[in-house]
Short mmCIF file of C-alpha atoms (C1' of nucleotides) in Angstrom, two decimals:
data_model
loop_
_atom_site.label_atom_id
_atom_site.label_comp_id
_atom_site.label_asym_id
_atom_site.label_seq_id
_atom_site.Cartn_x
_atom_site.Cartn_y
_atom_site.Cartn_z
CA UNK E 20 -54.57 -36.31 -33.91
CA UNK E 21 -50.87 -35.85 -34.54
CA UNK E 22 -49.90 -32.45 -35.77
CA UNK E 23 -48.29 -31.94 -39.18
CA UNK E 24 -45.10 -30.89 -37.54
CA UNK E 25 -44.59 -34.49 -36.53
CA UNK E 26 -44.82 -35.72 -40.00
CA UNK E 27 -41.96 -33.61 -41.22
CA UNK E 28 -40.10 -34.49 -38.22
CA UNK E 29 -40.74 -38.10 -38.56
CA UNK E 30 -39.53 -38.08 -42.16
CA UNK E 31 -36.40 -36.36 -41.07
CA UNK E 32 -35.82 -38.93 -38.33
CA UNK E 33 -36.58 -41.71 -40.77
CA UNK E 34 -34.02 -40.54 -43.13
CA UNK E 35 -31.40 -40.40 -40.49
CA UNK E 36 -32.33 -43.83 -39.25
CA UNK E 37 -32.13 -45.33 -42.71
CA UNK E 38 -28.58 -44.02 -43.32
CA UNK E 39 -27.54 -44.64 -46.99
CA UNK E 40 -30.86 -46.24 -48.00
CA UNK E 41 -32.69 -43.81 -50.31
CA UNK E 42 -36.16 -42.88 -49.28
CA UNK E 43 -38.96 -41.63 -51.56
CA UNK E 44 -40.11 -38.72 -49.49
CA UNK E 45 -42.83 -37.23 -51.59
CA UNK E 46 -44.39 -40.71 -51.99
CA UNK E 47 -44.27 -41.38 -48.30
CA UNK E 48 -45.76 -38.18 -47.54
CA UNK E 49 -48.75 -38.88 -49.79
CA UNK E 50 -49.48 -42.33 -48.21
CA UNK E 51 -49.07 -40.86 -44.63
CA UNK E 52 -51.32 -37.93 -45.33
CA UNK E 53 -53.89 -40.05 -46.90
CA UNK E 54 -54.13 -42.06 -43.88
CA UNK E 55 -54.19 -39.21 -41.40
CA UNK E 56 -56.81 -37.46 -43.51
CA UNK E 57 -58.98 -40.41 -43.66
CA UNK E 58 -58.77 -40.92 -39.86
CA UNK E 59 -59.48 -37.30 -39.19
CA UNK E 60 -62.50 -36.95 -41.49
CA UNK E 61 -63.97 -40.20 -40.33
CA UNK E 62 -63.51 -39.13 -36.75
CA UNK E 63 -65.01 -35.71 -37.33
CA UNK E 64 -67.99 -37.20 -39.16
CA UNK E 65 -68.70 -39.85 -36.62
CA UNK E 66 -68.56 -37.35 -33.86
CA UNK E 67 -70.63 -34.85 -35.38
CA UNK E 68 -73.66 -35.97 -37.58
CA UNK E 69 -73.30 -39.63 -37.22
CA UNK E 70 -73.11 -39.84 -33.28
CA UNK E 71 -76.50 -38.40 -32.94
CA UNK E 72 -78.12 -41.11 -34.94
CA UNK E 73 -75.99 -43.76 -33.55
CA UNK E 74 -74.44 -44.74 -36.88
CA UNK E 75 -70.75 -45.81 -37.48
CA UNK E 76 -68.94 -44.53 -40.54
CA UNK E 77 -69.20 -48.04 -42.08
CA UNK E 78 -72.93 -48.33 -41.37
CA UNK E 79 -73.54 -44.85 -42.90
CA UNK E 80 -71.62 -45.82 -46.08
CA UNK E 81 -73.67 -48.93 -46.57
CA UNK E 82 -76.80 -47.01 -46.20
CA UNK E 83 -75.51 -44.45 -48.62
CA UNK E 84 -74.68 -47.12 -51.22
CA UNK E 85 -78.15 -48.71 -51.00
CA UNK E 86 -79.86 -45.17 -51.03
CA UNK E 87 -77.95 -44.21 -54.01
CA UNK E 88 -78.10 -47.35 -56.10
CA UNK E 89 -81.40 -48.62 -54.80
CA UNK E 90 -82.19 -52.30 -54.11
CA UNK E 91 -78.89 -54.10 -54.66
CA UNK E 92 -77.21 -57.42 -54.49
CA UNK E 93 -75.21 -57.73 -51.33
CA UNK E 94 -71.82 -58.33 -53.28
CA UNK E 95 -72.41 -55.06 -55.10
CA UNK E 96 -73.05 -53.19 -51.86
CA UNK E 97 -70.01 -54.67 -50.15
CA UNK E 98 -67.86 -53.68 -53.31
CA UNK E 99 -69.18 -50.28 -53.41
CA UNK E 100 -68.77 -49.75 -49.72
CA UNK E 101 -65.35 -51.02 -49.73
CA UNK E 102 -65.76 -53.85 -47.09
CA UNK E 103 -65.75 -57.58 -47.52
CA UNK E 104 -68.64 -59.75 -48.03
CA UNK E 105 -68.22 -61.10 -44.47
CA UNK E 106 -68.23 -57.73 -42.81
CA UNK E 107 -71.36 -56.63 -44.90
CA UNK E 108 -73.33 -59.51 -43.52
CA UNK E 109 -72.81 -58.29 -39.91
CA UNK E 110 -73.40 -54.57 -40.76
CA UNK E 111 -76.38 -55.48 -42.65
CA UNK E 112 -77.70 -57.45 -39.73
CA UNK E 113 -77.30 -54.41 -37.55
CA UNK E 114 -79.06 -52.06 -39.87
CA UNK E 115 -81.86 -54.62 -40.39
CA UNK E 116 -82.41 -54.84 -36.62
CA UNK E 117 -82.53 -51.17 -36.46
CA UNK E 118 -85.23 -51.16 -39.04
CA UNK E 119 -83.35 -49.16 -41.55
CA UNK E 120 -82.80 -51.92 -44.14
CA UNK E 121 -84.70 -54.92 -45.30
CA UNK E 122 -83.52 -57.96 -47.29
CA UNK E 123 -85.28 -60.00 -49.94
CA UNK E 124 -84.57 -63.05 -52.03
CA UNK E 125 -83.75 -62.58 -55.59
CA UNK E 126 -86.64 -63.64 -57.85
CA UNK E 127 -84.61 -66.02 -60.10
CA UNK E 128 -81.22 -66.60 -58.47
CA UNK E 129 -81.48 -68.34 -55.22
CA UNK E 130 -78.07 -67.55 -54.17
CA UNK E 131 -78.56 -63.73 -54.16
CA UNK E 132 -79.87 -61.54 -51.51
CA UNK E 133 -81.20 -58.14 -52.22
CA UNK E 134 -80.89 -55.18 -49.81
CA UNK E 135 -83.11 -52.07 -49.73
CA UNK E 136 -83.95 -49.23 -47.59
CA UNK E 137 -87.10 -49.34 -45.37
CA UNK E 138 -89.19 -46.10 -45.41
CA UNK E 139 -87.44 -45.16 -42.24
CA UNK E 140 -84.11 -45.75 -43.72
CA UNK E 141 -85.03 -43.64 -46.75
CA UNK E 142 -86.27 -40.81 -44.45
CA UNK E 143 -83.12 -40.94 -42.46
CA UNK E 144 -80.88 -40.57 -45.38
CA UNK E 145 -83.03 -37.59 -46.66
CA UNK E 146 -82.38 -35.87 -43.39
CA UNK E 147 -78.92 -37.06 -42.86
CA UNK E 148 -77.12 -36.57 -46.16
CA UNK E 149 -77.38 -32.62 -46.28
CA UNK E 150 -75.71 -32.57 -42.88
CA UNK E 151 -73.04 -34.99 -44.04
CA UNK E 152 -72.24 -33.08 -47.02
CA UNK E 153 -72.11 -29.86 -44.87
CA UNK E 154 -69.38 -31.60 -42.81
CA UNK E 155 -67.50 -32.70 -46.04
CA UNK E 156 -67.44 -28.97 -46.90
CA UNK E 157 -66.25 -28.12 -43.44
CA UNK E 158 -63.38 -30.54 -43.48
CA UNK E 159 -62.32 -29.27 -46.98
CA UNK E 160 -62.69 -25.70 -45.74
CA UNK E 161 -59.14 -24.74 -46.34
CA UNK E 162 -59.38 -25.86 -50.15
CA UNK E 163 -60.78 -23.97 -53.02
CA UNK E 164 -63.13 -25.73 -55.39
CA UNK E 165 -60.13 -26.04 -57.74
CA UNK E 166 -57.96 -27.45 -55.05
CA UNK E 167 -60.45 -30.11 -54.26
CA UNK E 168 -60.71 -31.10 -57.78
CA UNK E 169 -56.84 -31.32 -57.97
CA UNK E 170 -56.69 -33.52 -54.74
CA UNK E 171 -59.60 -35.70 -55.77
CA UNK E 172 -57.98 -36.24 -59.12
CA UNK E 173 -54.63 -37.11 -57.60
CA UNK E 174 -56.28 -39.61 -55.18
CA UNK E 175 -58.27 -41.20 -58.00
CA UNK E 176 -55.05 -41.89 -59.73
CA UNK E 177 -53.76 -43.73 -56.59
CA UNK E 178 -56.96 -45.80 -56.38
CA UNK E 179 -56.78 -46.46 -60.04
CA UNK E 180 -53.15 -47.71 -59.87
CA UNK E 181 -53.94 -50.06 -57.08
CA UNK E 182 -57.18 -51.30 -58.77
CA UNK E 183 -55.55 -51.86 -62.11
CA UNK E 184 -52.12 -52.98 -61.28
CA UNK E 185 -52.13 -53.96 -57.62
CA UNK E 186 -52.86 -57.70 -58.16
CA UNK E 187 -50.07 -58.09 -60.65
CA UNK E 188 -47.76 -56.25 -58.47
CA UNK E 189 -48.47 -58.36 -55.49
CA UNK E 190 -47.92 -61.52 -57.56
CA UNK E 191 -44.60 -60.23 -58.98
CA UNK E 192 -43.30 -59.54 -55.36
CA UNK E 193 -44.08 -63.05 -54.33
CA UNK E 194 -42.19 -64.37 -57.34
CA UNK E 195 -44.39 -67.35 -57.96
CA UNK E 196 -44.53 -68.36 -54.30
CA UNK E 197 -47.93 -69.04 -52.75
CA UNK E 198 -49.12 -65.95 -50.74
CA UNK E 199 -48.66 -66.43 -46.94
CA UNK E 200 -51.93 -67.33 -45.16
CA UNK E 201 -53.22 -65.05 -42.53
CA UNK E 202 -52.15 -66.47 -39.24
CA UNK E 203 -55.63 -65.45 -37.68
CA UNK E 204 -58.94 -66.59 -39.16
CA UNK E 205 -61.03 -69.64 -39.66
CA UNK E 206 -59.33 -73.01 -39.62
CA UNK E 207 -60.46 -76.16 -41.44
CA UNK E 208 -62.95 -78.11 -39.29
CA UNK P 6 -62.40 -52.25 -55.00
CA UNK P 7 -65.05 -49.88 -56.71
CA UNK P 8 -64.07 -48.39 -59.98
CA UNK P 9 -63.83 -44.74 -60.44
CA UNK P 10 -66.74 -44.87 -62.72
CA UNK P 11 -69.04 -45.62 -59.81
CA UNK P 12 -67.97 -42.34 -58.04
CA UNK P 13 -69.00 -40.12 -60.80
CA UNK P 14 -72.16 -42.24 -61.30
CA UNK P 15 -72.84 -42.05 -57.61
CA UNK P 16 -72.50 -38.32 -57.60
CA UNK P 17 -74.95 -38.05 -60.42
CA UNK P 18 -77.39 -40.37 -58.79
CA UNK P 19 -77.08 -38.49 -55.57
CA UNK P 20 -77.73 -35.17 -57.16
CA UNK P 21 -80.79 -36.61 -58.81
CA UNK P 22 -81.97 -37.98 -55.59
CA UNK P 23 -81.58 -34.81 -53.62
CA UNK P 24 -83.62 -32.94 -56.11
CA UNK P 25 -83.58 -29.23 -55.29
CA UNK P 26 -81.01 -29.60 -52.32
CA UNK P 27 -77.60 -28.17 -53.32
CA UNK P 28 -74.67 -30.61 -53.08
CA UNK P 29 -71.01 -29.58 -52.82
CA UNK P 30 -69.63 -32.01 -55.50
CA UNK P 31 -66.05 -31.06 -55.25
CA UNK P 32 -66.03 -31.29 -51.54
CA UNK P 33 -67.85 -34.78 -51.57
CA UNK P 34 -65.37 -36.14 -54.11
CA UNK P 35 -62.51 -35.24 -51.97
CA UNK P 36 -63.97 -36.96 -48.98
CA UNK P 37 -65.05 -40.02 -51.05
CA UNK P 38 -61.63 -40.40 -52.70
CA UNK P 39 -59.68 -39.89 -49.41
CA UNK P 40 -61.43 -42.80 -48.09
CA UNK P 41 -61.23 -45.03 -51.20
CA UNK P 42 -57.62 -44.20 -51.45
CA UNK P 43 -56.93 -45.02 -47.86
CA UNK P 44 -58.77 -48.32 -48.15
CA UNK P 45 -56.85 -49.25 -51.35
CA UNK P 46 -53.34 -48.29 -50.00
CA UNK P 47 -53.93 -50.15 -46.75
CA UNK P 48 -55.23 -53.25 -48.57
CA UNK P 49 -52.20 -53.32 -50.86
CA UNK P 50 -49.69 -52.78 -48.24
CA UNK P 51 -51.30 -55.48 -46.00
CA UNK P 52 -51.43 -58.00 -48.88
CA UNK P 53 -47.98 -57.29 -50.12
CA UNK P 54 -45.23 -56.59 -47.53
CA UNK P 55 -47.13 -56.86 -44.40
CA UNK P 56 -48.71 -60.32 -45.02
CA UNK P 57 -45.46 -62.08 -45.18
CA UNK P 58 -44.54 -61.01 -41.71
CA UNK P 59 -47.96 -61.29 -40.15
CA UNK P 60 -48.45 -57.63 -39.34
CA UNK P 61 -51.67 -55.56 -39.56
CA UNK P 62 -51.47 -52.10 -40.86
CA UNK P 63 -52.07 -50.73 -37.36
CA UNK P 64 -49.39 -52.98 -35.92
CA UNK P 65 -46.96 -51.73 -38.43
CA UNK P 66 -47.77 -48.16 -37.79
CA UNK P 67 -47.26 -48.68 -34.14
CA UNK P 68 -43.78 -50.27 -34.80
CA UNK P 69 -42.91 -47.47 -37.04
CA UNK P 70 -43.63 -44.75 -34.52
CA UNK P 71 -41.60 -46.42 -31.89
CA UNK P 72 -38.86 -47.14 -34.39
CA UNK P 73 -38.72 -43.50 -35.56
CA UNK P 74 -39.15 -41.82 -32.24
CA UNK P 75 -37.31 -44.24 -30.07
CA UNK P 76 -38.46 -45.34 -26.62
CA UNK P 77 -41.72 -43.41 -26.10
CA UNK P 78 -44.66 -43.00 -23.56
CA UNK P 79 -47.71 -44.94 -24.81
CA UNK P 80 -49.83 -41.87 -24.91
CA UNK P 81 -47.37 -40.30 -27.46
CA UNK P 82 -47.37 -43.56 -29.51
CA UNK P 83 -51.14 -43.70 -29.51
CA UNK P 84 -51.52 -40.12 -30.69
CA UNK P 85 -48.87 -40.37 -33.32
CA UNK P 86 -50.32 -43.69 -34.65
CA UNK P 87 -53.78 -42.14 -34.77
CA UNK P 88 -55.38 -44.73 -32.48
CA UNK P 89 -57.01 -44.46 -29.02
CA UNK P 90 -54.95 -45.33 -25.93
CA UNK P 91 -57.32 -48.22 -25.34
CA UNK P 92 -56.61 -49.61 -28.66
CA UNK P 93 -52.88 -49.17 -28.31
CA UNK P 94 -52.92 -51.25 -25.17
CA UNK P 95 -54.22 -54.22 -27.01
CA UNK P 96 -51.82 -53.72 -30.11
CA UNK P 97 -48.91 -53.23 -27.84
CA UNK P 98 -49.81 -56.47 -26.00
CA UNK P 99 -49.79 -58.30 -29.39
CA UNK P 100 -46.49 -56.87 -30.42
CA UNK P 101 -45.01 -57.67 -27.06
CA UNK P 102 -46.08 -61.29 -27.18
CA UNK P 103 -44.49 -61.37 -30.66
CA UNK P 104 -41.16 -60.23 -29.13
CA UNK P 105 -41.06 -57.15 -31.24
CA UNK P 106 -41.84 -54.49 -28.47
CA UNK P 107 -40.74 -54.21 -24.82
CA UNK P 108 -42.37 -52.18 -22.12
CA UNK P 109 -40.68 -50.35 -19.14
CA UNK P 110 -41.82 -48.33 -16.14
CA UNK P 111 -41.06 -44.63 -16.28
CA UNK P 112 -38.10 -43.87 -13.78
CA UNK P 113 -39.84 -41.07 -11.98
CA UNK P 114 -43.60 -41.12 -12.92
CA UNK P 115 -45.39 -44.46 -11.91
CA UNK P 116 -48.21 -43.83 -14.12
CA UNK P 117 -46.30 -43.77 -17.39
CA UNK P 118 -45.34 -46.79 -19.46
CA UNK P 119 -42.51 -46.72 -22.01
CA UNK P 120 -42.39 -48.70 -25.18
CA UNK P 121 -39.36 -49.55 -27.13
CA UNK P 122 -38.42 -52.05 -29.86
CA UNK P 123 -36.53 -55.16 -28.99
CA UNK P 124 -33.43 -55.94 -31.09
CA UNK P 125 -35.72 -58.27 -33.14
CA UNK P 126 -38.18 -55.41 -33.67
CA UNK P 127 -35.37 -53.19 -34.70
CA UNK P 128 -34.07 -55.62 -37.13
CA UNK P 129 -37.56 -56.19 -38.65
CA UNK P 130 -38.02 -52.54 -39.22
CA UNK P 131 -34.61 -52.09 -40.88
CA UNK P 132 -35.66 -54.92 -43.24
CA UNK P 133 -39.25 -54.00 -43.72
CA UNK P 134 -39.19 -50.09 -44.23
CA UNK P 135 -37.38 -50.25 -47.61
CA UNK P 136 -40.02 -52.58 -48.99
CA UNK P 137 -42.78 -50.52 -47.44
CA UNK P 138 -41.59 -47.33 -49.10
CA UNK P 139 -41.23 -49.14 -52.34
CA UNK P 140 -44.94 -50.05 -52.16
CA UNK P 141 -45.72 -46.47 -51.28
CA UNK P 142 -43.86 -45.49 -54.53
CA UNK P 143 -45.88 -48.06 -56.44
CA UNK P 144 -49.29 -46.86 -55.29
CA UNK P 145 -48.43 -43.27 -56.08
CA UNK P 146 -46.81 -44.42 -59.40
CA UNK P 147 -49.23 -42.41 -61.48
CA UNK P 148 -48.27 -39.17 -59.83
CA UNK P 149 -45.28 -37.12 -60.47
CA UNK P 150 -43.17 -35.91 -57.52
CA UNK P 151 -44.81 -32.50 -57.99
CA UNK P 152 -48.16 -34.21 -58.11
CA UNK P 153 -47.32 -36.01 -54.86
CA UNK P 154 -46.31 -32.70 -53.13
CA UNK P 155 -49.52 -31.05 -54.29
CA UNK P 156 -51.75 -33.82 -53.13
CA UNK P 157 -49.99 -34.29 -49.75
CA UNK P 158 -50.27 -30.51 -49.21
CA UNK P 159 -53.93 -30.60 -49.92
CA UNK P 160 -54.44 -33.42 -47.48
CA UNK P 161 -52.40 -31.70 -44.81
CA UNK P 162 -54.73 -28.83 -44.99
CA UNK P 163 -57.78 -31.15 -44.44
CA UNK P 164 -56.01 -32.65 -41.47
CA UNK P 165 -55.17 -29.22 -40.01
CA UNK P 166 -58.66 -27.95 -40.59
CA UNK P 167 -60.11 -30.78 -38.50
CA UNK P 168 -57.37 -30.52 -35.77
CA UNK P 169 -57.65 -26.86 -35.34
CA UNK P 170 -61.33 -26.27 -35.88
CA UNK P 171 -63.07 -29.64 -35.46
CA UNK P 172 -63.78 -29.49 -31.71
CA UNK P 173 -65.27 -26.10 -31.96
CA UNK P 174 -67.31 -26.97 -34.99
CA UNK P 175 -68.73 -30.02 -33.32
CA UNK P 176 -69.70 -28.04 -30.22
CA UNK P 177 -71.49 -25.37 -32.48
CA UNK P 178 -73.35 -28.05 -34.31
CA UNK P 179 -74.69 -29.27 -30.79
CA UNK P 180 -75.79 -25.80 -30.05
CA UNK P 181 -74.89 -26.24 -26.36
CA UNK P 182 -76.59 -29.68 -25.94
CA UNK P 183 -74.67 -32.43 -24.30
CA UNK P 184 -73.10 -34.74 -26.94
CA UNK P 185 -75.15 -37.96 -27.59
CA UNK P 186 -73.38 -40.98 -25.76
CA UNK P 187 -72.44 -43.82 -27.68
CA UNK P 188 -75.05 -46.58 -27.55
CA UNK P 189 -72.32 -49.14 -27.42
CA UNK P 190 -69.53 -49.12 -24.80
CA UNK P 191 -68.94 -49.67 -21.12
CA UNK P 192 -71.81 -49.18 -18.61
CA UNK P 193 -71.46 -47.95 -14.91
CA UNK P 194 -70.99 -50.92 -12.69
"C1'" DA Y 27 -50.44 -35.35 6.52
"C1'" DT Y 28 -54.42 -35.75 3.99
"C1'" DC Y 29 -57.81 -34.57 0.86
"C1'" DG Y 30 -59.32 -33.46 -3.72
"C1'" DT Y 31 -57.94 -32.90 -8.60
"C1'" DA Y 32 -55.63 -34.08 -12.55
"C1'" DT Y 33 -53.51 -37.34 -15.56
"C1'" DA Y 34 -51.81 -42.02 -16.87
"C1'" DA Y 35 -52.76 -46.77 -18.58
"C1'" DT Y 36 -55.93 -50.48 -18.52
"C1'" DT Y 37 -60.45 -52.91 -18.72
"C1'" DT Y 38 -64.63 -53.53 -20.95
"C1'" DG Y 39 -68.95 -53.63 -24.04
"C1'" DG Y 40 -70.52 -53.43 -28.44
"C1'" DG Y 41 -69.18 -53.38 -33.12
"C1'" DC Y 42 -66.39 -53.48 -37.29
"C1'" DC Y 43 -62.78 -55.92 -40.16
"C1'" DC Y 44 -60.57 -59.68 -42.96
"C1'" DG Y 45 -60.33 -63.96 -45.30
"C1'" DA Y 46 -60.72 -68.97 -45.01
"C1'" DA Y 47 -64.02 -72.39 -44.54
"C1'" DC Y 48 -68.51 -73.70 -45.59
"C1'" DA Y 49 -73.31 -74.46 -47.38
"C1'" DA Y 50 -76.55 -73.60 -51.04
"C1'" DT Y 51 -77.43 -72.68 -55.59
"C1'" DT Y 52 -76.53 -72.20 -60.55
"C1'" DC Y 53 -73.70 -73.05 -64.53
"C1'" DT Y 54 -71.14 -75.91 -67.75
"C1'" DC Y 55 -70.17 -79.46 -70.71
"C1'" DA Y 56 -69.57 -84.09 -71.52
"C1'" DT N 20 -78.79 -85.67 -67.33
"C1'" DG N 21 -75.71 -85.48 -64.21
"C1'" DA N 22 -71.19 -84.56 -62.15
"C1'" DG N 23 -67.91 -81.19 -61.38
"C1'" DA N 24 -66.77 -76.18 -61.43
"C1'" DA N 25 -68.06 -71.62 -60.29
"C1'" DT N 26 -70.34 -68.17 -57.54
"C1'" DT N 27 -73.19 -66.61 -53.78
"C1'" DG N 28 -73.97 -65.15 -48.81
"C1'" DT N 29 -72.91 -66.89 -44.11
"C1'" DT N 30 -70.16 -68.40 -40.27
"C1'" DC N 31 -66.26 -68.10 -37.61
"C1'" DG N 32 -61.43 -67.10 -35.37
"C1'" DG N 33 -58.39 -63.65 -34.37
"C1'" DG N 34 -57.67 -58.97 -34.15
"C1'" DC N 35 -58.51 -53.84 -34.22
"C1'" DC N 36 -61.47 -49.92 -32.60
"C1'" DC N 37 -63.68 -46.50 -29.68
"C1'" DA N 38 -65.06 -44.14 -25.55
"C1'" DA N 39 -66.72 -44.68 -20.89
"C1'" DA N 40 -65.54 -46.59 -16.65
"C1'" DT N 41 -61.96 -48.06 -13.62
"C1'" DT N 42 -57.61 -48.13 -11.16
"C1'" DA N 43 -53.31 -46.27 -10.02
"C1'" DT N 44 -50.13 -42.45 -9.38
"C1'" DA N 45 -48.73 -37.71 -8.79
"C1'" DC N 46 -49.43 -33.10 -7.26
"C1'" DG N 47 -51.39 -28.92 -5.27
"C1'" DA N 48 -53.70 -26.80 -1.28
"C1'" DT N 49 -54.63 -26.83 2.85
#
DNA sequence: ATCGTATAATTTGGGCCCGAACAATTCTCA
DNA sequence: TGAGAATTGTTCGGGCCCAAATTATACGAT
């Protein structure tokens, strides 16, 4: 994990490298630190409470979503966990094979699949969540409760900005042109 | 992308589900929002400025690091980019095949490999960075400069806490036991 | 000079990740 | 009622991700 010194240094070097072009430093610092913090927190959680039960961060988040919301349609779980439908299919398969999650057909809509925790999955989350929250407290240990609220609120605004205005923004950037297709990915048969 | 309403709702449901067990809400909210913001920002950047030049977020970060720091040893690039050495090997290979990065042997230490941008890579970054920074400004558009500084500073403390105390913390949690090995991964031949 | 020991990058296995293509089902409306 | 549009979950190709194992090099001490 890179030290903080390097962020300031990188910003200085970047400014030098850009010459006359203006750089929004404060905004750059927010994005850089969001990314660093996310990596650091994920790494810590995976190597502390999750490692022992052989769960990845994503697998835990999926379990968490199903635990909190109860039996749910997969599209809802994917949305809430912040992963694509395709990714969820794979993660759910893994969790199902581990006996933590079970799938069921929707009673009236044949397109839907419902996910729920098994008893074992339920017990695991009961046991795991307090330990997880304990580490959430550890990583935020240098922040007061008020600091936490301030930071969380700032991050909420970032999320909200992207959620509410991101799509329009991306369209405007393209100026009516069709979005570039991914070079990787499935091709027509 | 899940709405903010669901975070508050999830916290409420989580509290209910945990019954008597105390939950550190503010700390939970910070971690949850760090992760959401990181996903949202990455998604927006990949689907706006990066998509057109067929770069992933990680590939861009690696280019950025080499651009800012100049020719660098791979271990330094990996550290600074926040990815493992093994991952960097693959990403560097991709970038090399695209003609954006070149590798060179270290003049005196045969173990080291140096990475630098090609002319094409240099030109790409000159062109790309302003657009990238523009989107960093967009995603933080609901925050004032002062807000940005506050949020960045809070996140810095989270990173610092994990960097400085994370390893000890993880050892303490294990209580002297050997860390659980990953179930996945390479096995002895 | 040679034998460990330390450190570098790479390889490798299992898994996550996206988004386009696809198959199955439901909805819509003429 | 029936054909097309819409929506769901799955498949799939290319790529990232980690950490352990491996290989190669450097260096210190005999």
